[in-house]
Short mmCIF file of N, CA and C in Angstrom, two decimals:
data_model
loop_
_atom_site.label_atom_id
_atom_site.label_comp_id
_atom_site.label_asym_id
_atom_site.label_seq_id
_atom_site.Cartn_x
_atom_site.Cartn_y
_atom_site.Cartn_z
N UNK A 75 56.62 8.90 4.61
CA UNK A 75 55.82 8.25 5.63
C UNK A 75 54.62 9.11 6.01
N UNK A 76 55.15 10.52 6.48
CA UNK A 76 54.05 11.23 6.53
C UNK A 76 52.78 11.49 5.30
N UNK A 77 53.12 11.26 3.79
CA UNK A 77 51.91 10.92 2.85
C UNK A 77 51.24 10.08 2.76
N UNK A 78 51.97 9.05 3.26
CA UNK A 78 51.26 7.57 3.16
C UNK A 78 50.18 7.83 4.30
N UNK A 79 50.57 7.73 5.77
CA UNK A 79 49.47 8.38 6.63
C UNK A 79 48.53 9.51 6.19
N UNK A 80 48.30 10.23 5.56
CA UNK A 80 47.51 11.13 4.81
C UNK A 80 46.70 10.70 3.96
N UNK A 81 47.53 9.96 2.87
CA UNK A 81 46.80 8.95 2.38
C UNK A 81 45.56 8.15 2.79
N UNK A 82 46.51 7.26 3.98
CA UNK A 82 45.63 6.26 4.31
C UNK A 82 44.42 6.57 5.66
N UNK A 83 44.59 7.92 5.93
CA UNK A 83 43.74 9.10 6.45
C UNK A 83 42.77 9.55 5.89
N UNK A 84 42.81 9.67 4.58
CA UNK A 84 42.11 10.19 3.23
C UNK A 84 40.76 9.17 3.13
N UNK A 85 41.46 8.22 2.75
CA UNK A 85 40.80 6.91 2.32
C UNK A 85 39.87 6.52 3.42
N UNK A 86 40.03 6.29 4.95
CA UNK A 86 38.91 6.01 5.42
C UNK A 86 38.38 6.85 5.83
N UNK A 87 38.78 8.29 5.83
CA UNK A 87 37.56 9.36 5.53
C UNK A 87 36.22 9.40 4.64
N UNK A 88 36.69 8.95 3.63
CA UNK A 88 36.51 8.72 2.08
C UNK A 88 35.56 7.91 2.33
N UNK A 89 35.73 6.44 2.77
CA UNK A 89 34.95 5.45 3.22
C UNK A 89 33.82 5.31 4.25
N UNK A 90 34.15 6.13 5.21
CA UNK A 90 33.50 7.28 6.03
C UNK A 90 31.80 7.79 5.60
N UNK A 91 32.42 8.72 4.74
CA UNK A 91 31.63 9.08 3.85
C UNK A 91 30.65 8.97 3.20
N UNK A 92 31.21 7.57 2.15
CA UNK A 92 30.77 6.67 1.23
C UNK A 92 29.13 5.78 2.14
N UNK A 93 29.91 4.88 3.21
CA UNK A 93 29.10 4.40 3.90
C UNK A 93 27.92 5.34 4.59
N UNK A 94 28.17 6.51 4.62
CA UNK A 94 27.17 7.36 5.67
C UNK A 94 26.20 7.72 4.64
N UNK A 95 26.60 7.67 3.16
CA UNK A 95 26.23 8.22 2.04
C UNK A 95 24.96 7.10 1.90
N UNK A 96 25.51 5.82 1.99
CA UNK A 96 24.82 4.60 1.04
C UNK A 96 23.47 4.16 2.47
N UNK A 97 23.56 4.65 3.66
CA UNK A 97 22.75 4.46 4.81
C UNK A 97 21.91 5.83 4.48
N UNK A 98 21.91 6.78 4.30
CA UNK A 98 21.45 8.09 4.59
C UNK A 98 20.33 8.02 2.91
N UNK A 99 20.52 6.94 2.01
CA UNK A 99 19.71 7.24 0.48
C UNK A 99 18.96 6.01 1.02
N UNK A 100 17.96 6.08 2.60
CA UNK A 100 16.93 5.32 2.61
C UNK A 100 15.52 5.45 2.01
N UNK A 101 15.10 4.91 0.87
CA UNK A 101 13.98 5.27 -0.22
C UNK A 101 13.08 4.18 0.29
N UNK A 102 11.67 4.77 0.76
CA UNK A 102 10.68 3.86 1.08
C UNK A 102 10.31 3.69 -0.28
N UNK A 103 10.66 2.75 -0.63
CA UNK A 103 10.07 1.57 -2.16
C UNK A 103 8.85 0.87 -1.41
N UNK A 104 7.78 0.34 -1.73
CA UNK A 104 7.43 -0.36 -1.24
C UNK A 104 6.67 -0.07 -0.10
N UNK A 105 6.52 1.06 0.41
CA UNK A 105 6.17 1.21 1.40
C UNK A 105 4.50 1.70 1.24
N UNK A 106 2.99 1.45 2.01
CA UNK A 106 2.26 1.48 1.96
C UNK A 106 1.62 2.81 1.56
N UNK A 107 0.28 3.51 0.60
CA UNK A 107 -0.07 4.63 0.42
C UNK A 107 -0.58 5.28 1.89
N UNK A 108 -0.67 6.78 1.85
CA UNK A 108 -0.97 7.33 2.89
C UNK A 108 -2.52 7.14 3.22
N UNK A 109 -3.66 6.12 1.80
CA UNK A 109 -4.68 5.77 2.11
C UNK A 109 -5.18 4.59 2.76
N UNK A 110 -3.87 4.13 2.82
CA UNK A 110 -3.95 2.09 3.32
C UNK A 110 -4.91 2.25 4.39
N UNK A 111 -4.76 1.31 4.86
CA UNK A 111 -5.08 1.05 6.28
C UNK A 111 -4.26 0.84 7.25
N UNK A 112 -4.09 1.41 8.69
CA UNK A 112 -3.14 1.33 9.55
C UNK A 112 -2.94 -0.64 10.25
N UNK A 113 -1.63 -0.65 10.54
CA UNK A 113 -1.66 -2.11 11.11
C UNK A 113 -1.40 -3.39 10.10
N UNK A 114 -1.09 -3.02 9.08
CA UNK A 114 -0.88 -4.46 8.19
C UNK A 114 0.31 -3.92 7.17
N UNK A 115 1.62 -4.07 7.90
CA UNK A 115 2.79 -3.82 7.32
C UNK A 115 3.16 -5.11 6.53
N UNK A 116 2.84 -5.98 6.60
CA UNK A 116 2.85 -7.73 6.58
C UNK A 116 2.71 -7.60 4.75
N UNK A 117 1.50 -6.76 4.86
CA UNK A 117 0.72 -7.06 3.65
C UNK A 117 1.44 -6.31 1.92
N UNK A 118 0.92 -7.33 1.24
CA UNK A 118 1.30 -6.86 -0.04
C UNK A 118 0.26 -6.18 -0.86
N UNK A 119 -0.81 -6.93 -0.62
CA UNK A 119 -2.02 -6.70 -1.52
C UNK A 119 -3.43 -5.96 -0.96
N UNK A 120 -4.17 -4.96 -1.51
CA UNK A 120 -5.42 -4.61 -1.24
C UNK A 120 -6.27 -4.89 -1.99
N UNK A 121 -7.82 -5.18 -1.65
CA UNK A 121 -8.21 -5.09 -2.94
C UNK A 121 -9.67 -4.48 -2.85
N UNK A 122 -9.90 -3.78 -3.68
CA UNK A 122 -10.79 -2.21 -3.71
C UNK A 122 -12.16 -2.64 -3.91
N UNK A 123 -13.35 -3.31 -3.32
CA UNK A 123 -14.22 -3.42 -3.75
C UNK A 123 -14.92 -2.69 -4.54
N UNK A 124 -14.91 -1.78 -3.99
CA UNK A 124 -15.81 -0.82 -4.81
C UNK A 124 -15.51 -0.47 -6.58
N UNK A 125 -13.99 -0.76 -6.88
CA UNK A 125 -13.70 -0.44 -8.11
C UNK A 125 -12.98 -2.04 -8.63
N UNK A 126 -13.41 -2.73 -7.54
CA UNK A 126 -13.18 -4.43 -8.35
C UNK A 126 -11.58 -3.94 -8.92
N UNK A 127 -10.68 -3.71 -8.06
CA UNK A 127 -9.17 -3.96 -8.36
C UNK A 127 -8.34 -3.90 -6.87
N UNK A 128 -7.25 -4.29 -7.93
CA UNK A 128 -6.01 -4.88 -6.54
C UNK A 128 -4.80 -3.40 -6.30
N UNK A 129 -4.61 -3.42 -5.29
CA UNK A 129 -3.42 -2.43 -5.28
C UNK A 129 -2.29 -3.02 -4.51
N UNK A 130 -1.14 -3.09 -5.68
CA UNK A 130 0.20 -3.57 -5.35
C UNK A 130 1.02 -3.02 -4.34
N UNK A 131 1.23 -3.03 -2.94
CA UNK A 131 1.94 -2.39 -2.19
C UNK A 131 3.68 -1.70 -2.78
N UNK A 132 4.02 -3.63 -2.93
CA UNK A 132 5.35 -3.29 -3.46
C UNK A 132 5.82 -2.38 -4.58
N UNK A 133 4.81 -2.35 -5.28
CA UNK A 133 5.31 -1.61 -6.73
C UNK A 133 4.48 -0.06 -6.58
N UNK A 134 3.34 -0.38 -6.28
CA UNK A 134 3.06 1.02 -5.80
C UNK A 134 1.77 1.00 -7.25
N UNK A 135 1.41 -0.03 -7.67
CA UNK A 135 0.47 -0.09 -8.97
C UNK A 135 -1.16 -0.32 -8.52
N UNK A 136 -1.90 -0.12 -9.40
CA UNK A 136 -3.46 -0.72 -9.35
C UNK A 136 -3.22 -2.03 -10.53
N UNK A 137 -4.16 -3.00 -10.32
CA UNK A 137 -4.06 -4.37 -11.22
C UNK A 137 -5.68 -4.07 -11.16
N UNK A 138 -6.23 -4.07 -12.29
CA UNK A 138 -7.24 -4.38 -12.65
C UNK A 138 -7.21 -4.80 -14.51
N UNK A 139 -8.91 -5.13 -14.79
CA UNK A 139 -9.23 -5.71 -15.51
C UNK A 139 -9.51 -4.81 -16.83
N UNK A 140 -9.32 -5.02 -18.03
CA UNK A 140 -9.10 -4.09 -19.12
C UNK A 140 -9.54 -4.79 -20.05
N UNK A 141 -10.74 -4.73 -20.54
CA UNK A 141 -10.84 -5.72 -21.94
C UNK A 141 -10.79 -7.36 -21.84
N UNK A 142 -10.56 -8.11 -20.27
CA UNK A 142 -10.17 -9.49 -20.19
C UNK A 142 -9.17 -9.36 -19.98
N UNK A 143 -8.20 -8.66 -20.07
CA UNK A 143 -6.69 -8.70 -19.67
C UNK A 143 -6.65 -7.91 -18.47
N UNK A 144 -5.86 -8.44 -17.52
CA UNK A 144 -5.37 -7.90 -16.62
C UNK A 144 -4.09 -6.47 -16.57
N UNK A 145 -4.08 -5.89 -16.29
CA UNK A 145 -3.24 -4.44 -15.83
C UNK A 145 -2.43 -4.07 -15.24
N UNK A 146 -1.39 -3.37 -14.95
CA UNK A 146 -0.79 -3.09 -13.95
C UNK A 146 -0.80 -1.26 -14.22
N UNK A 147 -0.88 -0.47 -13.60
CA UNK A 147 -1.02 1.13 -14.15
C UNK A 147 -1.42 1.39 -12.42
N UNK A 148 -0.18 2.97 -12.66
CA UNK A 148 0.06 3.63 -11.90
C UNK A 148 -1.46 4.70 -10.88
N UNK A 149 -2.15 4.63 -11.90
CA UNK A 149 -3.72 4.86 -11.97
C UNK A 149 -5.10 4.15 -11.76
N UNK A 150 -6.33 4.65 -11.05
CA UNK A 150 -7.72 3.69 -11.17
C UNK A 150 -7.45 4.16 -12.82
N UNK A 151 -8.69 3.33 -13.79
CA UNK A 151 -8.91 3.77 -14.70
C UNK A 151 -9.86 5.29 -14.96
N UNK A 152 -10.33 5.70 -15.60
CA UNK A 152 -10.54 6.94 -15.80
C UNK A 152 -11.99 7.45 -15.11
N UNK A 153 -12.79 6.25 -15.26
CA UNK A 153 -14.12 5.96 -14.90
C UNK A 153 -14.10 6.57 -13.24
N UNK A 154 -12.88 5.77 -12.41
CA UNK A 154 -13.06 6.36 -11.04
C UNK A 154 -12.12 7.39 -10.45
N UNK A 155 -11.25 8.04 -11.68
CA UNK A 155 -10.97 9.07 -11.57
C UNK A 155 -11.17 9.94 -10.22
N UNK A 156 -12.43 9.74 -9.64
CA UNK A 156 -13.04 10.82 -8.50
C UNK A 156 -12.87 9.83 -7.27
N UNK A 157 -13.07 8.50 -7.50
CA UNK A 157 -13.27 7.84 -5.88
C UNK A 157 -12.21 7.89 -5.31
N UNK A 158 -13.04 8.12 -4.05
CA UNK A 158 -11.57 8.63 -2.82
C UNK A 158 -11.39 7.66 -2.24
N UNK A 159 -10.22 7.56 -2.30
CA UNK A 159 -9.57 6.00 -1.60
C UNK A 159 -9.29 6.10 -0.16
N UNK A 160 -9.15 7.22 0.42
CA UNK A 160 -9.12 7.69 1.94
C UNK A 160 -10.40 6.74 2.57
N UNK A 161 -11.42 6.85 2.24
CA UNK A 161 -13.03 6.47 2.61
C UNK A 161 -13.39 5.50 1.89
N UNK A 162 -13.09 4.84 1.27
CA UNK A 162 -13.01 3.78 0.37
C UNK A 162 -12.35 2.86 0.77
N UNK A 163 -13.38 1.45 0.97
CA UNK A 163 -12.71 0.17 2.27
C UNK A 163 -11.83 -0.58 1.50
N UNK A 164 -11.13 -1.16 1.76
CA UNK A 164 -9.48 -1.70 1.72
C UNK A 164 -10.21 -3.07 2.23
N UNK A 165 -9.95 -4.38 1.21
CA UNK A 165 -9.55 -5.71 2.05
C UNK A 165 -8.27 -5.96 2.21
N UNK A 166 -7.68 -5.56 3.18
CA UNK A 166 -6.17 -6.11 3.27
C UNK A 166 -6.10 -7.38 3.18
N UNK A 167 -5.18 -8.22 1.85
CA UNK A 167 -4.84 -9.85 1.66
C UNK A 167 -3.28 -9.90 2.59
N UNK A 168 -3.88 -10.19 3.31
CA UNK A 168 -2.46 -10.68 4.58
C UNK A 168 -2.14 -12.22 4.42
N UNK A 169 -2.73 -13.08 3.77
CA UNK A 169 -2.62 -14.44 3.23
C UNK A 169 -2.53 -14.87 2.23
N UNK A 170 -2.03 -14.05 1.01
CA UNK A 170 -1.81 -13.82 -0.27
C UNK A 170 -0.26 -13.55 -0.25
N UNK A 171 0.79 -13.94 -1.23
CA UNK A 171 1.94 -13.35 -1.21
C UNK A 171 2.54 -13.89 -2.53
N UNK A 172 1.48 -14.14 -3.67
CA UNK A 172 1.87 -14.37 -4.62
C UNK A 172 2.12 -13.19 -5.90
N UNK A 173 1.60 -13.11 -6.93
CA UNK A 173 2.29 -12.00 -7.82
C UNK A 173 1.32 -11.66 -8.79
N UNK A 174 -0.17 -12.43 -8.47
CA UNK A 174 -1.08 -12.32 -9.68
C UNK A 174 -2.48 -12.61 -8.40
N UNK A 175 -2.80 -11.56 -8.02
CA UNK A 175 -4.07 -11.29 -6.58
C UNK A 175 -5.36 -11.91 -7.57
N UNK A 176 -5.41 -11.63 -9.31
CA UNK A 176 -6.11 -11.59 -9.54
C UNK A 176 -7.14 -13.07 -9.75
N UNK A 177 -6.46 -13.86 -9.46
CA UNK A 177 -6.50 -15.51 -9.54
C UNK A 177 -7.64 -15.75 -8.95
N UNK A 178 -7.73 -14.95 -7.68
CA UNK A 178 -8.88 -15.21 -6.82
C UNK A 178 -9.96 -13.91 -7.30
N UNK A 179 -9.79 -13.41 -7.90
CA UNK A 179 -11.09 -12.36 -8.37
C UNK A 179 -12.78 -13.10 -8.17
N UNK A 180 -13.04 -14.15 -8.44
CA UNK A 180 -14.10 -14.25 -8.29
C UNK A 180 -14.62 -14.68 -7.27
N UNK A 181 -13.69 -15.63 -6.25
CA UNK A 181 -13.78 -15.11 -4.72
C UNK A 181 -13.96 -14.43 -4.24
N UNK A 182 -13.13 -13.23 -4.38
CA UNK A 182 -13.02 -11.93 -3.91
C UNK A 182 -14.32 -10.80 -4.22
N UNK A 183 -14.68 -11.16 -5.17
CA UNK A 183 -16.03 -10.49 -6.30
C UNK A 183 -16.86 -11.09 -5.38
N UNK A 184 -17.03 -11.94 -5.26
CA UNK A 184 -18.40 -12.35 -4.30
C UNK A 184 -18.11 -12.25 -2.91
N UNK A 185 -17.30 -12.26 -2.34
CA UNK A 185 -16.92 -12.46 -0.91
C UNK A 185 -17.09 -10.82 -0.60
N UNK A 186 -16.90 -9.76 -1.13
CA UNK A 186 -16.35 -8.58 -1.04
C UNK A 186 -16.90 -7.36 -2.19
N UNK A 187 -18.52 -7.69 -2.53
CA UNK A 187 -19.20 -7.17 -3.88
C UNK A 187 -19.04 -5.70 -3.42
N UNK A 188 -19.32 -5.03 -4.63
CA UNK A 188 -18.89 -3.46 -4.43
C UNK A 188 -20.02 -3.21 -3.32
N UNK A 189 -19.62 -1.61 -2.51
CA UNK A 189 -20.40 -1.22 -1.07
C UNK A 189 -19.76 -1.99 0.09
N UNK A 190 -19.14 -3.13 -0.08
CA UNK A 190 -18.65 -3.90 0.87
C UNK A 190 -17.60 -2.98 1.71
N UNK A 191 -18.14 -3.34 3.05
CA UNK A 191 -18.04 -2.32 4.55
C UNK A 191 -17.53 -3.44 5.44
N UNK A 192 -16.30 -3.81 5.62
CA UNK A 192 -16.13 -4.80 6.74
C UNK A 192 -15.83 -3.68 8.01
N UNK A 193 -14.95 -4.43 8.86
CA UNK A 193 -14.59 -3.49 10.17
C UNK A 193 -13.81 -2.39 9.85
N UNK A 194 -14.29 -1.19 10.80
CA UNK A 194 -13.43 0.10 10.70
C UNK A 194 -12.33 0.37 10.39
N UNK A 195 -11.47 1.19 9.63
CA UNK A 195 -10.45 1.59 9.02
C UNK A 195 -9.72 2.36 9.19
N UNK A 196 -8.93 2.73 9.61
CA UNK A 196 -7.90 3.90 9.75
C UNK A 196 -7.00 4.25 8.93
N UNK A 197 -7.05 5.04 8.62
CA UNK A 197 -5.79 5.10 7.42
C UNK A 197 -4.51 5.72 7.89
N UNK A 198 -3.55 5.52 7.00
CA UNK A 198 -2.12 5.74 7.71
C UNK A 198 -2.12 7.04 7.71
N UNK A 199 -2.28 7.81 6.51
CA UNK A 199 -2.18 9.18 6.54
C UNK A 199 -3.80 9.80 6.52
N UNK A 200 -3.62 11.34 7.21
CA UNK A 200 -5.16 12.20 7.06
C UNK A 200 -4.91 11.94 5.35
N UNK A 201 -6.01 12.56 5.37
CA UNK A 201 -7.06 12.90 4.04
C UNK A 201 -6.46 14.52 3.36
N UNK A 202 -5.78 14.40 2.60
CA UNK A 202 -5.07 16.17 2.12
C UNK A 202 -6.45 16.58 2.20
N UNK A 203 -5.89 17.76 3.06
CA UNK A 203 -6.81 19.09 3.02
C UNK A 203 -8.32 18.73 4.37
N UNK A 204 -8.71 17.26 4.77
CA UNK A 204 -9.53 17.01 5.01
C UNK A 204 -9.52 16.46 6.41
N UNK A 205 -8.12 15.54 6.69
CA UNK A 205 -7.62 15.28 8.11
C UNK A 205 -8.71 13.66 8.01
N UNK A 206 -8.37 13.23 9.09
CA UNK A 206 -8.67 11.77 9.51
C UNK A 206 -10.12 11.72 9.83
N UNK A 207 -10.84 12.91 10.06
CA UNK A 207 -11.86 12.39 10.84
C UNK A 207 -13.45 13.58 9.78
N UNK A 208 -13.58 12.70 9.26
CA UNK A 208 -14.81 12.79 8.05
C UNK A 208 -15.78 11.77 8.53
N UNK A 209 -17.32 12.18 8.18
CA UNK A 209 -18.35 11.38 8.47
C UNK A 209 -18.06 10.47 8.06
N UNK A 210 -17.52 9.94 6.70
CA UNK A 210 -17.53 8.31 6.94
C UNK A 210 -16.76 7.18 7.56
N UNK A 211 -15.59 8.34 8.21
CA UNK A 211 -14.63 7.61 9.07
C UNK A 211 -15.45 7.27 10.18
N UNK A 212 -16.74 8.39 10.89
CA UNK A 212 -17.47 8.14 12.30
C UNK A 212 -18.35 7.08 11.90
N UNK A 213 -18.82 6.89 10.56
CA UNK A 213 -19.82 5.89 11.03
C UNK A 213 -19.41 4.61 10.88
N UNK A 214 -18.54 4.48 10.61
CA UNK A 214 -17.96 2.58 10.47
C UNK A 214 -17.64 2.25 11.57
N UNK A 215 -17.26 2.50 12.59
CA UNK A 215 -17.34 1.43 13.82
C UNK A 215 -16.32 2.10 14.85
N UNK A 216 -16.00 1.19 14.97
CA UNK A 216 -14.77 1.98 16.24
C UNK A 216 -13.37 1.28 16.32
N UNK A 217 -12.94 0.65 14.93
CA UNK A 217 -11.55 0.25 15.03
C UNK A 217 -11.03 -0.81 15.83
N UNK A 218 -11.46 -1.80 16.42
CA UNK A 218 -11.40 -3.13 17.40
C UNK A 218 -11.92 -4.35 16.48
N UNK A 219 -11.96 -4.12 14.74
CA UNK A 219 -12.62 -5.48 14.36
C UNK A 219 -11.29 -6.08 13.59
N UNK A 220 -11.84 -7.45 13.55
CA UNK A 220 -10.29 -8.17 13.02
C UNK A 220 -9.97 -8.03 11.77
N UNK A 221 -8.52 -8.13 11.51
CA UNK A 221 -7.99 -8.03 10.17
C UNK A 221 -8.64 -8.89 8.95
N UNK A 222 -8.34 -8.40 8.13
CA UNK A 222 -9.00 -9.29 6.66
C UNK A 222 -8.03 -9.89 5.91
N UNK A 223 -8.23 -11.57 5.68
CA UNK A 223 -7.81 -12.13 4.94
C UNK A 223 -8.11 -12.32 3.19
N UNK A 224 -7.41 -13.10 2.94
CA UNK A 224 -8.01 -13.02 1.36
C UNK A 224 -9.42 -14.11 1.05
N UNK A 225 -9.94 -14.01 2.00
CA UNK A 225 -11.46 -14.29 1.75
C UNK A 225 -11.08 -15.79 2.43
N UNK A 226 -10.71 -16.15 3.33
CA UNK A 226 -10.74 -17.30 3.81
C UNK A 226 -10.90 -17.32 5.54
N UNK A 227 -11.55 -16.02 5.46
CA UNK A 227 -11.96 -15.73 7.34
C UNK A 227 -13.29 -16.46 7.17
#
């Protein structure tokens, strides 16, 4: 009698455990770059004027254009290698929630041509090495302008 209680002592220790184990391996998948923009947890999709591509929240990819074919890669292509995405405006698609952003590219291409500067930006994380507050963070505005849709504001 006394093993069986040991036993069955064991076991929801065990279980204990197990459960504290399977709560405690919380992996932000999915979760936004430290360059996003603050305030649009909603969102799946960005899309980069300046380098005419999409960035996949969920997967954590860039989708751009390659030859006519579309992309998915962990990387800009090589060309923008240098652009800093910290300072580099974000259309957040908060009205998009499909699986191919690129459908609307030529919407988006005209609605949003490279240089395109809508309202001020914050990003979730500083800038490595550089912190949040760089001249081109001061001159865009002051953070009170409305969110961006996928080109249907």
């Amino acid at each position: 009698m006394k093993t069986l209680k040991l036993a069955i002592l064991g076991i929801i220790f065990f279980l204990t455990g197990v459960a504290q184990a399977q709560v405690s391996l919380d992996i932000h998948i999915g979760s936004a770059p430290q360059w996003g923009p603050q305030g649009y947890d909603e969102a799946r999709y960005y899309y980069i004027p300046d380098v005419e591509a999409y960035y996949d929240i969920q997967s954590s990819m860039f989708i751009y254009n390659v030859n006519g074919s579309w992309v998915n890669r962990s990387q800009l292509p090589r060309r923008y290698r240098n652009y800093d995405l910290y300072s580099g405006y974000k259309v957040v698609m908060t009205d998009y929630h499909g699986k191919t952003p690129y459908t609307y590219f030529p919407e988006h291409r005209k609605k949003y041509a490279k240089g395109y500067r809508g309202n001020s930006q914050n990003t979730i994380g500083n800038k490595p090495g550089k912190g949040n507050h760089n001249k081109e963070n001061h001159k865009q505005g002051n953070n009170k302008g409305k969110k961006h849709g996928n080109g249907n504001n």
